[in-house]
Amino acid sequence: MLCDDCHKNEAHIHIRQVSPEGSFDKNLCEQCAAKYGGFLGQPGTENLTVHDLLKGIFGSLPRPKAEEETAVPGLACPNCGMTYQDFVRSGRIGCGVCYDTFREQMAPLLTRIHGSRTHSGKIPRRSGGVLVTRHEIAVLKEKLEAAVKREEYEKAARYRDEIRALEQQLAAEKKEAADHAGQ
Amino acid sequence: MPVNDLYRSYRLSWFGQPGESSDVALMSRVSLSRNFARLPFPNRADMKQLATVQNMANSVFADIEAAVGQEFDAIGLDGLTEMERRVLEEKELVSREMLDSTQYRSAYISADRRVSILVNEEDHLRIQCMAPGLDLTAPFAAASRIDDAIEAKLDMAFDEKMGYLTSSPTNLGTGLRAEVMLHLPGLAYTRNINSVASTAQQLGILVQGGGSKDNEAAGHFFEATNQMTLGCTEAGLLETLTGAVKEIIAHERRARKALLLYSKERLEDAVWRAYGILCYARSLGEKEVEELVSKVRLGIDLGLLDAIPSAGCADLLLASRPEYIKNLSGNENLSPPEIDRQRAVMVRRVLADLRQEGTA
């Protein structure tokens, strides 16, 4: 695919700009993409390379160079073989295991896209027995706090007992899980 | 309902039909992106893996039917003609992404057409549920029931921290996209769309043109969707969107009232002119129909015109889509002028049907 701007070089970079007027997508070569560097939040860096640029786009925070070179290039997903570069190039993840493999690299990106790194929604019952219990405890704790604030101590006591029961259940299921639950 | 109907009917029970706040909200959609554990996502899967995904999906087909309480049509895109595929895409029952390579890509579509489950689209499964008007609750409940039925049998790609894992990091977490299609002529004529869109963005809601495919706001149709999927509960996401949409609807109604107050005569004239063109034109462009229908719809909603029921406007829009017209005429190679002529014929036919329904 050729670059949408200069129509000469091979396009390596995909840009999506979202503004109140709508969004547009572009496939760009390295040189043309550099012109869009202004909104990548990296002012002052002149000779942008693809890597730097995509780090900008994908929201990675600046890291020490040495760590970057050792940690990133060799990393590949053991399940589907995807490398970090593949991801950077396509913007698509290869499989579920990739998320685990590139967890560290993905974290800043997720913060930038979603403003958060931590899921707090639905949990599949089948794959997450312990998770479900842990989630229930978290929900109950929130309720407990709210009840205490409203000075509804009877309710609070009931929540406290429920939490205790669940925590014991968790401890029985998995000893180590109890540590997390107690946090 | 016969499958054939999917390609030949110009009515969808979830699009532009009566519902909550349907004077402004045309339809609501909730979709959940899901992947099976361990298998590569469709963009990185080979044919064998795509086939495995397809088989896994087929294995829970009966459970899906039971969860929804309806029969489904399992439609393999491979087995359709190019035109049929495009009609499904126009009706948003499949996505454009699936048309590029159709092997092992399929859609399970419910009898009432309100549920469409895409297999091997961007993710292994995309469960989409639709409803008319502003109603995210019913589609979300349906999608959740389907999701529960599937995950009772099969393992999903899920991470404790990151939630449901998806092919695009922008869907990560809940995998939930909610969307409401809005008709906002009042805000458009009073030049308030941009301020609404930028305010909505601060709440993490994207408002953009959502008419036909070209992503332009012909006919003042807009889509409001959630931008974030991670870090919020499903209920929270839906609440935010519903709240914002309700606010937009209130603004739209106020703008319409103002229009009626200050330029009723001009508006009435424009509405009837639009209706006149739809009734008598011999050649109509797609965008033109969208603009005319938008005016007619506004006229109906404001009580300026009562020749057809308001829900008929959606019929007109669906009947004037190019692939639909091509498929109906059975000719893939209709030229644009021929389509425009055919479109005018279709519009007149739909209007005649609607008037008849009105008197019956």
Coordinates of C-alpha atoms in Angstrom, one line a residue:
Chain A
M1 CA 0.0 0.0 0.0
L2 CA 1.3 3.4 -0.9
C3 CA 1.4 6.4 1.4
D4 CA -1.8 8.5 1.2
D5 CA 0.0 11.8 1.2
C6 CA 3.0 11.5 -1.1
H7 CA 1.8 8.4 -3.0
K8 CA 5.4 7.4 -3.5
N9 CA 6.7 5.4 -0.5
E10 CA 5.3 2.3 1.0
A11 CA 2.9 3.2 3.9
H12 CA 3.9 1.8 7.3
I13 CA 1.9 3.9 9.6
H14 CA -1.8 4.1 10.2
I15 CA -3.1 7.3 11.7
R16 CA -6.6 8.0 13.0
Q17 CA -7.4 11.5 14.0
V18 CA -10.5 12.0 16.0
S19 CA -12.0 15.5 16.3
P20 CA -15.5 16.9 17.0
E21 CA -16.0 17.0 13.2
G22 CA -15.5 13.3 12.9
S23 CA -12.5 11.0 12.4
F24 CA -10.2 10.3 9.5
D25 CA -7.8 7.5 8.8
K26 CA -4.6 7.7 6.9
N27 CA -1.9 5.3 5.8
L28 CA 1.4 7.1 5.7
C29 CA 5.1 6.6 5.0
E30 CA 7.7 7.4 7.6
Q31 CA 8.5 10.9 6.2
C32 CA 4.9 12.0 5.8
A33 CA 3.9 10.7 9.2
A34 CA 6.6 12.8 10.8
K35 CA 4.6 15.9 9.7
Y36 CA 1.8 14.8 12.0
G37 CA 4.2 14.7 14.9
G38 CA 2.8 17.8 16.3
F39 CA -0.1 16.2 18.0
L40 CA 1.8 13.2 19.3
G41 CA 2.8 15.1 22.3
Q42 CA 6.6 14.9 21.7
P43 CA 7.6 18.4 20.9
G44 CA 11.2 19.2 20.3
T45 CA 12.2 15.8 18.8
E46 CA 13.3 16.6 15.3
N47 CA 14.4 13.4 13.5
L48 CA 11.6 11.1 14.4
T49 CA 12.0 7.5 13.5
V50 CA 9.1 5.1 13.0
H51 CA 9.8 3.6 16.4
D52 CA 9.8 6.9 18.2
L53 CA 6.7 8.0 16.4
L54 CA 4.7 4.9 17.1
K55 CA 5.7 5.1 20.7
G56 CA 4.1 8.5 20.5
I57 CA 1.0 7.2 18.8
F58 CA 0.7 4.2 21.0
G59 CA 1.2 6.3 24.0
S60 CA 4.3 4.7 25.5
L61 CA 6.1 6.9 28.0
P62 CA 9.8 7.7 27.3
R63 CA 12.0 4.9 28.6
P64 CA 15.7 4.6 29.1
K65 CA 17.2 3.6 25.8
A66 CA 19.1 0.5 27.0
E67 CA 16.0 -1.1 28.4
E68 CA 14.1 -0.4 25.3
E69 CA 16.6 -2.2 23.1
T70 CA 16.9 -5.2 25.2
A71 CA 13.3 -5.7 26.1
V72 CA 11.4 -4.9 23.0
P73 CA 12.9 -6.2 19.8
G74 CA 13.3 -9.8 20.7
L75 CA 10.0 -10.2 22.4
A76 CA 7.5 -12.5 20.5
C77 CA 4.3 -14.1 21.6
P78 CA 4.8 -17.8 22.4
N79 CA 1.3 -18.6 21.2
C80 CA 1.0 -16.9 17.8
G81 CA 4.5 -15.6 17.2
M82 CA 3.5 -12.0 17.0
T83 CA 6.3 -9.5 17.8
Y84 CA 6.0 -6.1 19.3
Q85 CA 6.9 -4.6 15.9
D86 CA 4.0 -6.5 14.3
F87 CA 1.7 -4.9 16.7
V88 CA 3.2 -1.4 16.2
R89 CA 2.9 -1.8 12.5
S90 CA -0.7 -3.1 12.3
G91 CA -2.2 -1.8 15.5
R92 CA -3.9 -5.2 15.9
I93 CA -3.1 -7.8 18.5
G94 CA -2.5 -11.4 17.4
C95 CA -4.1 -13.4 20.2
G96 CA -5.1 -13.4 23.9
V97 CA -1.6 -14.5 25.0
C98 CA -0.1 -11.4 23.3
Y99 CA -1.7 -9.2 25.9
D100 CA 0.2 -11.1 28.5
T101 CA 3.4 -11.1 26.6
F102 CA 3.3 -7.4 25.9
R103 CA 1.6 -6.4 29.1
E104 CA 4.3 -3.9 30.1
Q105 CA 4.4 -2.3 26.7
M106 CA 0.7 -2.1 26.4
A107 CA 0.0 -0.5 29.8
P108 CA 0.7 3.1 28.8
L109 CA -1.2 2.7 25.6
L110 CA -4.3 1.5 27.4
T111 CA -4.1 4.4 29.8
R112 CA -4.1 6.7 26.8
I113 CA -6.9 5.1 25.0
H114 CA -9.2 4.3 27.9
G115 CA -7.9 6.5 30.7
S116 CA -7.6 3.3 32.8
R117 CA -5.7 0.0 32.8
T118 CA -7.9 -2.1 34.9
H119 CA -11.1 -3.9 33.9
S120 CA -13.9 -3.5 36.3
G121 CA -16.8 -4.9 34.3
K122 CA -18.2 -8.4 33.7
I123 CA -16.1 -11.5 34.6
P124 CA -16.7 -14.8 32.8
R125 CA -18.0 -17.3 35.4
R126 CA -16.4 -20.2 33.7
S127 CA -12.8 -19.0 33.4
G128 CA -12.8 -17.0 36.6
G129 CA -14.3 -18.7 39.6
V130 CA -11.9 -17.0 42.0
L131 CA -12.1 -13.8 40.2
V132 CA -15.9 -13.7 40.5
T133 CA -15.7 -14.1 44.3
R134 CA -13.0 -11.5 44.5
H135 CA -15.1 -9.2 42.4
E136 CA -18.1 -9.8 44.7
I137 CA -16.0 -8.9 47.7
A138 CA -14.9 -5.7 46.0
V139 CA -18.5 -4.7 45.3
L140 CA -19.5 -5.5 48.9
K141 CA -16.7 -3.4 50.3
E142 CA -17.9 -0.5 48.3
K143 CA -21.4 -1.0 49.6
L144 CA -20.0 -1.3 53.1
E145 CA -18.2 2.0 52.9
A146 CA -21.3 3.7 51.5
A147 CA -23.4 2.3 54.3
V148 CA -20.9 3.5 56.9
K149 CA -20.9 6.9 55.4
R150 CA -24.7 7.0 55.6
E151 CA -24.4 5.7 59.2
E152 CA -26.5 2.6 58.4
Y153 CA -24.6 0.4 60.7
E154 CA -27.0 -2.5 60.6
K155 CA -26.6 -2.8 56.9
A156 CA -22.8 -2.3 57.2
A157 CA -22.6 -5.2 59.7
R158 CA -24.4 -7.4 57.3
Y159 CA -22.1 -6.5 54.4
R160 CA -19.1 -7.1 56.7
D161 CA -20.3 -10.6 57.6
E162 CA -20.9 -11.3 53.9
I163 CA -17.4 -10.2 53.1
R164 CA -16.0 -12.3 55.8
A165 CA -17.8 -15.4 54.6
L166 CA -16.7 -14.8 51.0
E167 CA -13.1 -14.2 52.2
Q168 CA -13.1 -17.5 54.1
Q169 CA -14.5 -19.2 51.0
L170 CA -11.7 -17.7 49.0
A171 CA -9.0 -18.7 51.4
A172 CA -10.3 -22.2 51.3
E173 CA -10.3 -22.2 47.5
K174 CA -6.9 -20.8 47.2
K175 CA -4.6 -19.7 49.9
E176 CA -2.7 -17.2 48.0
A177 CA -5.8 -15.6 46.6
A178 CA -6.7 -14.6 50.1
D179 CA -3.8 -12.2 50.1
H180 CA -5.1 -10.3 47.2
A181 CA -8.6 -10.3 48.6
G182 CA -7.4 -8.8 51.8
Q183 CA -5.8 -5.8 50.0
Chain B
M1 CA -39.2 -15.5 8.5
P2 CA -37.7 -16.7 5.2
V3 CA -34.1 -15.9 4.7
N4 CA -34.9 -14.4 1.3
D5 CA -36.7 -11.7 3.2
L6 CA -33.4 -10.5 4.5
Y7 CA -32.4 -9.3 1.1
R8 CA -35.7 -8.2 -0.2
S9 CA -37.5 -6.5 2.7
Y10 CA -37.0 -2.8 3.2
R11 CA -38.1 -2.8 6.8
L12 CA -36.1 -3.6 9.9
S13 CA -38.0 -3.8 13.1
W14 CA -35.2 -2.0 15.0
F15 CA -34.6 0.8 12.6
G16 CA -36.7 4.0 12.7
Q17 CA -39.7 2.1 14.1
P18 CA -41.7 3.4 17.1
G19 CA -39.9 3.3 20.5
E20 CA -38.7 5.4 23.4
S21 CA -37.9 9.0 22.2
S22 CA -38.1 7.7 18.6
D23 CA -38.9 11.2 17.4
V24 CA -35.1 11.8 17.7
A25 CA -33.5 8.4 18.3
L26 CA -33.8 6.0 15.4
M27 CA -32.2 3.0 16.8
S28 CA -29.9 1.6 19.5
R29 CA -27.3 -1.0 19.3
V30 CA -25.1 -2.8 21.8
S31 CA -22.3 -5.1 20.7
L32 CA -19.9 -7.3 22.7
S33 CA -16.6 -8.4 21.2
R34 CA -15.5 -11.8 22.4
N35 CA -12.7 -14.2 21.6
F36 CA -12.1 -17.8 22.4
A37 CA -9.2 -18.5 24.7
R38 CA -5.8 -19.4 23.1
L39 CA -6.8 -19.3 19.4
P40 CA -5.3 -16.4 17.4
F41 CA -7.6 -13.6 16.5
P42 CA -9.1 -13.7 13.0
N43 CA -6.5 -11.3 11.5
R44 CA -3.7 -13.6 12.5
A45 CA -5.4 -17.0 12.3
D46 CA -4.9 -19.4 9.4
M47 CA -7.7 -21.1 7.6
K48 CA -7.6 -24.1 9.9
Q49 CA -7.9 -21.9 13.0
L50 CA -10.7 -19.9 11.4
A51 CA -12.5 -23.2 10.7
T52 CA -12.0 -24.2 14.4
V53 CA -13.6 -20.9 15.5
Q54 CA -16.5 -21.5 13.1
N55 CA -17.0 -25.0 14.5
M56 CA -16.8 -23.8 18.1
A57 CA -19.4 -21.2 17.3
N58 CA -21.6 -23.7 15.6
S59 CA -21.4 -25.9 18.6
V60 CA -23.2 -23.3 20.7
F61 CA -25.7 -22.3 18.1
A62 CA -28.6 -24.2 19.8
D63 CA -27.7 -22.5 23.1
I64 CA -27.8 -19.1 21.5
E65 CA -31.2 -19.9 20.1
A66 CA -32.4 -21.0 23.5
A67 CA -30.9 -17.9 25.2
V68 CA -32.7 -15.5 22.9
G69 CA -35.8 -17.7 22.5
Q70 CA -35.9 -17.4 18.8
E71 CA -34.8 -19.2 15.7
F72 CA -31.7 -18.0 14.0
D73 CA -30.5 -18.2 10.4
A74 CA -26.8 -19.3 10.2
I75 CA -25.6 -17.5 7.1
G76 CA -22.2 -18.4 5.8
L77 CA -20.9 -15.4 3.8
D78 CA -19.2 -17.8 1.4
G79 CA -22.5 -19.1 0.2
L80 CA -24.0 -15.7 -0.7
T81 CA -23.8 -13.7 -3.9
E82 CA -21.7 -10.6 -3.8
M83 CA -24.9 -8.5 -4.0
E84 CA -26.5 -10.3 -1.1
R85 CA -23.5 -9.8 1.1
R86 CA -23.5 -6.1 0.3
V87 CA -27.2 -5.9 1.2
L88 CA -26.5 -7.4 4.6
E89 CA -23.7 -4.9 5.0
E90 CA -26.0 -2.0 4.1
K91 CA -28.4 -3.2 6.7
E92 CA -25.5 -3.4 9.2
L93 CA -26.1 -7.0 9.9
V94 CA -22.6 -7.9 8.8
S95 CA -19.6 -5.6 8.6
R96 CA -17.5 -4.5 5.6
E97 CA -14.4 -6.1 7.1
M98 CA -16.0 -9.5 6.6
L99 CA -16.6 -9.0 2.9
D100 CA -12.9 -8.9 2.0
S101 CA -12.3 -12.5 2.7
T102 CA -15.5 -14.5 3.2
Q103 CA -14.2 -18.0 4.1
Y104 CA -15.3 -19.2 7.5
R105 CA -17.0 -15.9 8.1
S106 CA -20.7 -16.1 9.0
A107 CA -23.5 -14.3 10.7
Y108 CA -26.2 -15.8 12.9
I109 CA -29.2 -13.6 12.5
S110 CA -32.3 -13.9 14.6
A111 CA -35.8 -14.3 13.2
D112 CA -36.8 -10.8 14.2
R113 CA -33.4 -9.5 12.8
R114 CA -32.6 -7.7 16.1
V115 CA -29.7 -10.0 16.9
S116 CA -26.8 -10.6 14.6
I117 CA -23.8 -12.6 15.8
L118 CA -20.7 -12.2 13.6
V119 CA -18.3 -15.1 13.5
N120 CA -14.7 -14.4 12.6
E121 CA -15.1 -10.7 12.1
E122 CA -12.5 -8.5 13.7
D123 CA -12.9 -10.7 16.8
H124 CA -14.0 -14.4 16.9
L125 CA -17.4 -13.3 17.9
R126 CA -19.2 -10.0 17.9
I127 CA -22.7 -10.2 19.4
Q128 CA -24.8 -7.3 18.2
C129 CA -28.3 -6.6 19.4
M130 CA -30.5 -3.8 18.2
A131 CA -33.7 -2.0 19.3
P132 CA -35.7 0.9 17.9
G133 CA -35.6 4.3 19.6
L134 CA -33.4 5.0 22.6
D135 CA -33.1 1.6 24.4
L136 CA -29.8 0.2 25.3
T137 CA -31.2 -1.9 28.2
A138 CA -33.0 -4.5 26.1
P139 CA -30.2 -5.0 23.6
F140 CA -27.6 -5.2 26.4
A141 CA -29.7 -7.8 28.2
A142 CA -30.0 -9.9 25.1
A143 CA -26.3 -9.6 24.3
S144 CA -25.5 -10.6 27.9
R145 CA -27.8 -13.6 27.8
I146 CA -26.1 -14.8 24.6
D147 CA -22.7 -14.2 26.1
D148 CA -23.6 -16.1 29.2
A149 CA -24.9 -19.0 27.1
I150 CA -21.7 -19.2 25.1
E151 CA -19.3 -18.9 28.0
A152 CA -21.1 -21.6 29.9
K153 CA -19.7 -24.0 27.3
L154 CA -16.6 -22.4 26.0
D155 CA -13.6 -20.6 27.5
M156 CA -13.2 -16.9 26.6
A157 CA -9.9 -14.9 26.2
F158 CA -10.0 -13.0 29.5
D159 CA -7.4 -11.4 31.7
E160 CA -7.9 -10.5 35.3
K161 CA -6.5 -7.0 34.9
M162 CA -7.4 -6.2 31.3
G163 CA -10.8 -7.9 31.0
Y164 CA -12.0 -9.4 27.8
L165 CA -9.2 -9.5 25.3
T166 CA -9.9 -8.2 21.8
S167 CA -8.1 -7.9 18.5
S168 CA -8.1 -4.1 18.8
P169 CA -6.9 -2.6 22.1
T170 CA -9.6 0.0 21.7
N171 CA -12.3 -2.6 22.5
L172 CA -10.4 -4.2 25.4
G173 CA -12.0 -4.7 28.8
T174 CA -15.7 -4.9 28.5
G175 CA -15.6 -5.3 24.7
L176 CA -18.8 -3.3 24.7
R177 CA -19.8 -0.8 22.1
A178 CA -23.1 1.0 22.4
E179 CA -24.5 3.2 19.8
V180 CA -27.5 5.3 19.3
M181 CA -28.5 6.8 16.0
L182 CA -30.0 10.2 16.2
H183 CA -31.8 12.5 13.8
L184 CA -30.8 16.0 14.7
P185 CA -32.1 18.4 12.1
G186 CA -33.0 21.0 14.8
L187 CA -29.5 21.2 16.1
A188 CA -28.1 21.2 12.6
Y189 CA -30.3 24.0 11.4
T190 CA -29.6 26.1 14.5
R191 CA -25.9 25.3 14.1
N192 CA -25.4 23.6 17.4
I193 CA -24.1 20.3 16.3
N194 CA -20.4 21.1 16.9
S195 CA -20.9 22.3 20.4
V196 CA -22.9 19.2 21.2
A197 CA -20.3 16.9 19.7
S198 CA -17.4 18.6 21.6
T199 CA -19.3 18.5 24.9
A200 CA -20.2 14.8 24.4
Q201 CA -16.5 14.1 23.7
Q202 CA -15.6 15.3 27.2
L203 CA -17.8 12.5 28.5
G204 CA -16.0 10.0 26.3
I205 CA -18.8 9.9 23.8
L206 CA -18.2 10.3 20.1
V207 CA -20.9 12.0 18.0
Q208 CA -20.3 11.7 14.3
G209 CA -22.2 11.8 11.0
G210 CA -23.9 8.5 10.5
G211 CA -26.1 8.6 7.4
S212 CA -25.1 6.3 4.6
K213 CA -21.6 4.9 4.3
D214 CA -19.6 8.0 3.3
N215 CA -19.5 9.1 6.9
E216 CA -21.1 12.4 6.1
A217 CA -24.1 13.8 8.0
A218 CA -26.4 13.9 5.0
G219 CA -29.9 14.2 6.3
H220 CA -28.6 15.1 9.7
F221 CA -28.3 11.6 11.0
F222 CA -25.7 11.1 13.7
E223 CA -24.3 8.3 15.8
A224 CA -23.4 8.6 19.4
T225 CA -21.0 5.9 20.7
N226 CA -18.9 5.2 23.7
Q227 CA -15.2 5.7 23.1
M228 CA -13.8 3.8 26.1
T229 CA -14.4 0.2 26.9
L230 CA -11.9 -0.4 29.8
G231 CA -12.1 0.7 33.4
C232 CA -15.8 1.1 33.6
T233 CA -18.6 -1.3 34.3
E234 CA -21.0 -2.2 31.4
A235 CA -23.8 -0.6 33.3
G236 CA -21.7 2.5 33.9
L237 CA -20.9 2.8 30.2
L238 CA -24.5 2.4 29.1
E239 CA -25.7 4.9 31.7
T240 CA -23.2 7.5 30.6
L241 CA -24.2 7.1 27.0
T242 CA -27.9 7.0 27.8
G243 CA -27.6 10.1 30.0
A244 CA -25.7 12.1 27.3
V245 CA -28.1 11.0 24.6
K246 CA -31.1 12.0 26.6
E247 CA -29.5 15.4 27.0
I248 CA -28.9 15.7 23.3
I249 CA -32.5 14.7 22.6
A250 CA -33.8 17.4 25.0
H251 CA -31.6 20.0 23.1
E252 CA -32.8 18.7 19.8
R253 CA -36.5 19.0 20.8
R254 CA -35.9 22.6 22.1
A255 CA -34.2 23.5 18.8
R256 CA -37.1 22.1 16.9
K257 CA -39.6 24.1 19.0
A258 CA -37.6 27.2 18.3
L259 CA -37.6 26.4 14.6
L260 CA -41.3 26.0 14.6
L261 CA -41.7 29.2 16.5
Y262 CA -39.5 31.4 14.3
S263 CA -39.8 29.9 10.9
K264 CA -42.8 27.7 10.7
E265 CA -43.9 28.8 7.3
R266 CA -40.5 28.3 5.7
L267 CA -40.2 25.0 7.3
E268 CA -43.7 23.8 6.3
D269 CA -42.9 24.8 2.7
A270 CA -39.5 22.9 2.7
V271 CA -41.1 19.8 4.2
W272 CA -43.9 19.6 1.6
R273 CA -41.5 20.4 -1.2
A274 CA -39.3 17.5 0.0
Y275 CA -42.4 15.2 0.1
G276 CA -43.4 16.4 -3.4
I277 CA -40.0 15.5 -4.9
L278 CA -40.1 12.1 -3.3
C279 CA -43.6 11.5 -4.7
Y280 CA -42.9 12.6 -8.3
A281 CA -39.2 12.6 -9.1
R282 CA -38.1 10.2 -11.8
S283 CA -34.4 10.0 -10.7
L284 CA -33.1 10.3 -7.1
G285 CA -29.6 10.1 -5.7
E286 CA -29.0 8.3 -2.4
K287 CA -27.8 11.3 -0.6
E288 CA -30.7 13.3 -2.0
V289 CA -33.2 10.8 -0.6
E290 CA -31.5 11.0 2.8
E291 CA -31.9 14.8 2.8
L292 CA -35.5 14.7 1.6
V293 CA -36.5 12.0 4.0
S294 CA -34.8 13.9 6.8
K295 CA -37.1 16.9 6.0
V296 CA -40.2 14.8 5.7
R297 CA -39.4 13.1 9.0
L298 CA -39.0 16.5 10.7
G299 CA -42.3 17.6 9.2
I300 CA -44.1 14.6 10.5
D301 CA -42.5 14.9 14.0
L302 CA -43.5 18.6 14.1
G303 CA -47.1 17.9 12.9
L304 CA -46.6 19.8 9.7
L305 CA -47.2 16.8 7.4
D306 CA -49.3 13.6 8.0
A307 CA -49.3 11.9 4.6
I308 CA -47.3 8.9 5.9
P309 CA -46.5 7.5 9.3
S310 CA -43.2 8.6 10.7
A311 CA -41.8 5.0 10.8
G312 CA -42.2 5.0 7.0
C313 CA -39.2 7.3 6.7
A314 CA -36.9 4.4 7.7
D315 CA -38.5 2.3 5.0
L316 CA -37.7 4.9 2.4
L317 CA -34.1 5.1 3.5
L318 CA -33.6 1.3 3.4
A319 CA -35.4 1.0 0.1
S320 CA -33.1 3.5 -1.5
R321 CA -29.7 1.9 -0.7
P322 CA -27.8 1.1 -3.9
E323 CA -26.9 -2.5 -3.2
Y324 CA -30.5 -3.2 -2.1
I325 CA -31.7 -1.8 -5.4
K326 CA -29.2 -3.8 -7.4
N327 CA -30.0 -7.0 -5.7
L328 CA -33.7 -6.5 -6.2
S329 CA -33.3 -5.9 -9.9
G330 CA -31.0 -8.9 -10.1
N331 CA -28.5 -6.8 -12.0
E332 CA -25.0 -6.3 -10.5
N333 CA -24.0 -4.0 -13.2
L334 CA -26.6 -1.3 -12.9
S335 CA -25.0 2.1 -13.7
P336 CA -25.4 4.9 -11.3
P337 CA -28.0 6.7 -13.5
E338 CA -30.0 3.5 -13.7
I339 CA -29.8 3.1 -10.0
D340 CA -31.1 6.6 -9.5
R341 CA -34.1 5.9 -11.8
Q342 CA -34.7 2.6 -10.1
R343 CA -34.5 4.4 -6.7
A344 CA -37.2 6.9 -7.7
V345 CA -39.4 3.9 -8.7
M346 CA -38.8 2.2 -5.3
V347 CA -39.5 5.4 -3.4
R348 CA -42.8 5.9 -5.1
R349 CA -43.7 2.2 -4.5
V350 CA -42.9 2.5 -0.8
L351 CA -44.8 5.7 -0.5
A352 CA -47.8 4.1 -2.1
D353 CA -47.6 1.2 0.3
L354 CA -47.3 3.5 3.2
R355 CA -50.4 5.6 2.2
Q356 CA -52.3 2.3 1.8
E357 CA -51.2 1.2 5.2
G358 CA -52.4 4.5 6.6
T359 CA -55.9 4.2 5.2
A360 CA -56.3 0.5 5.9

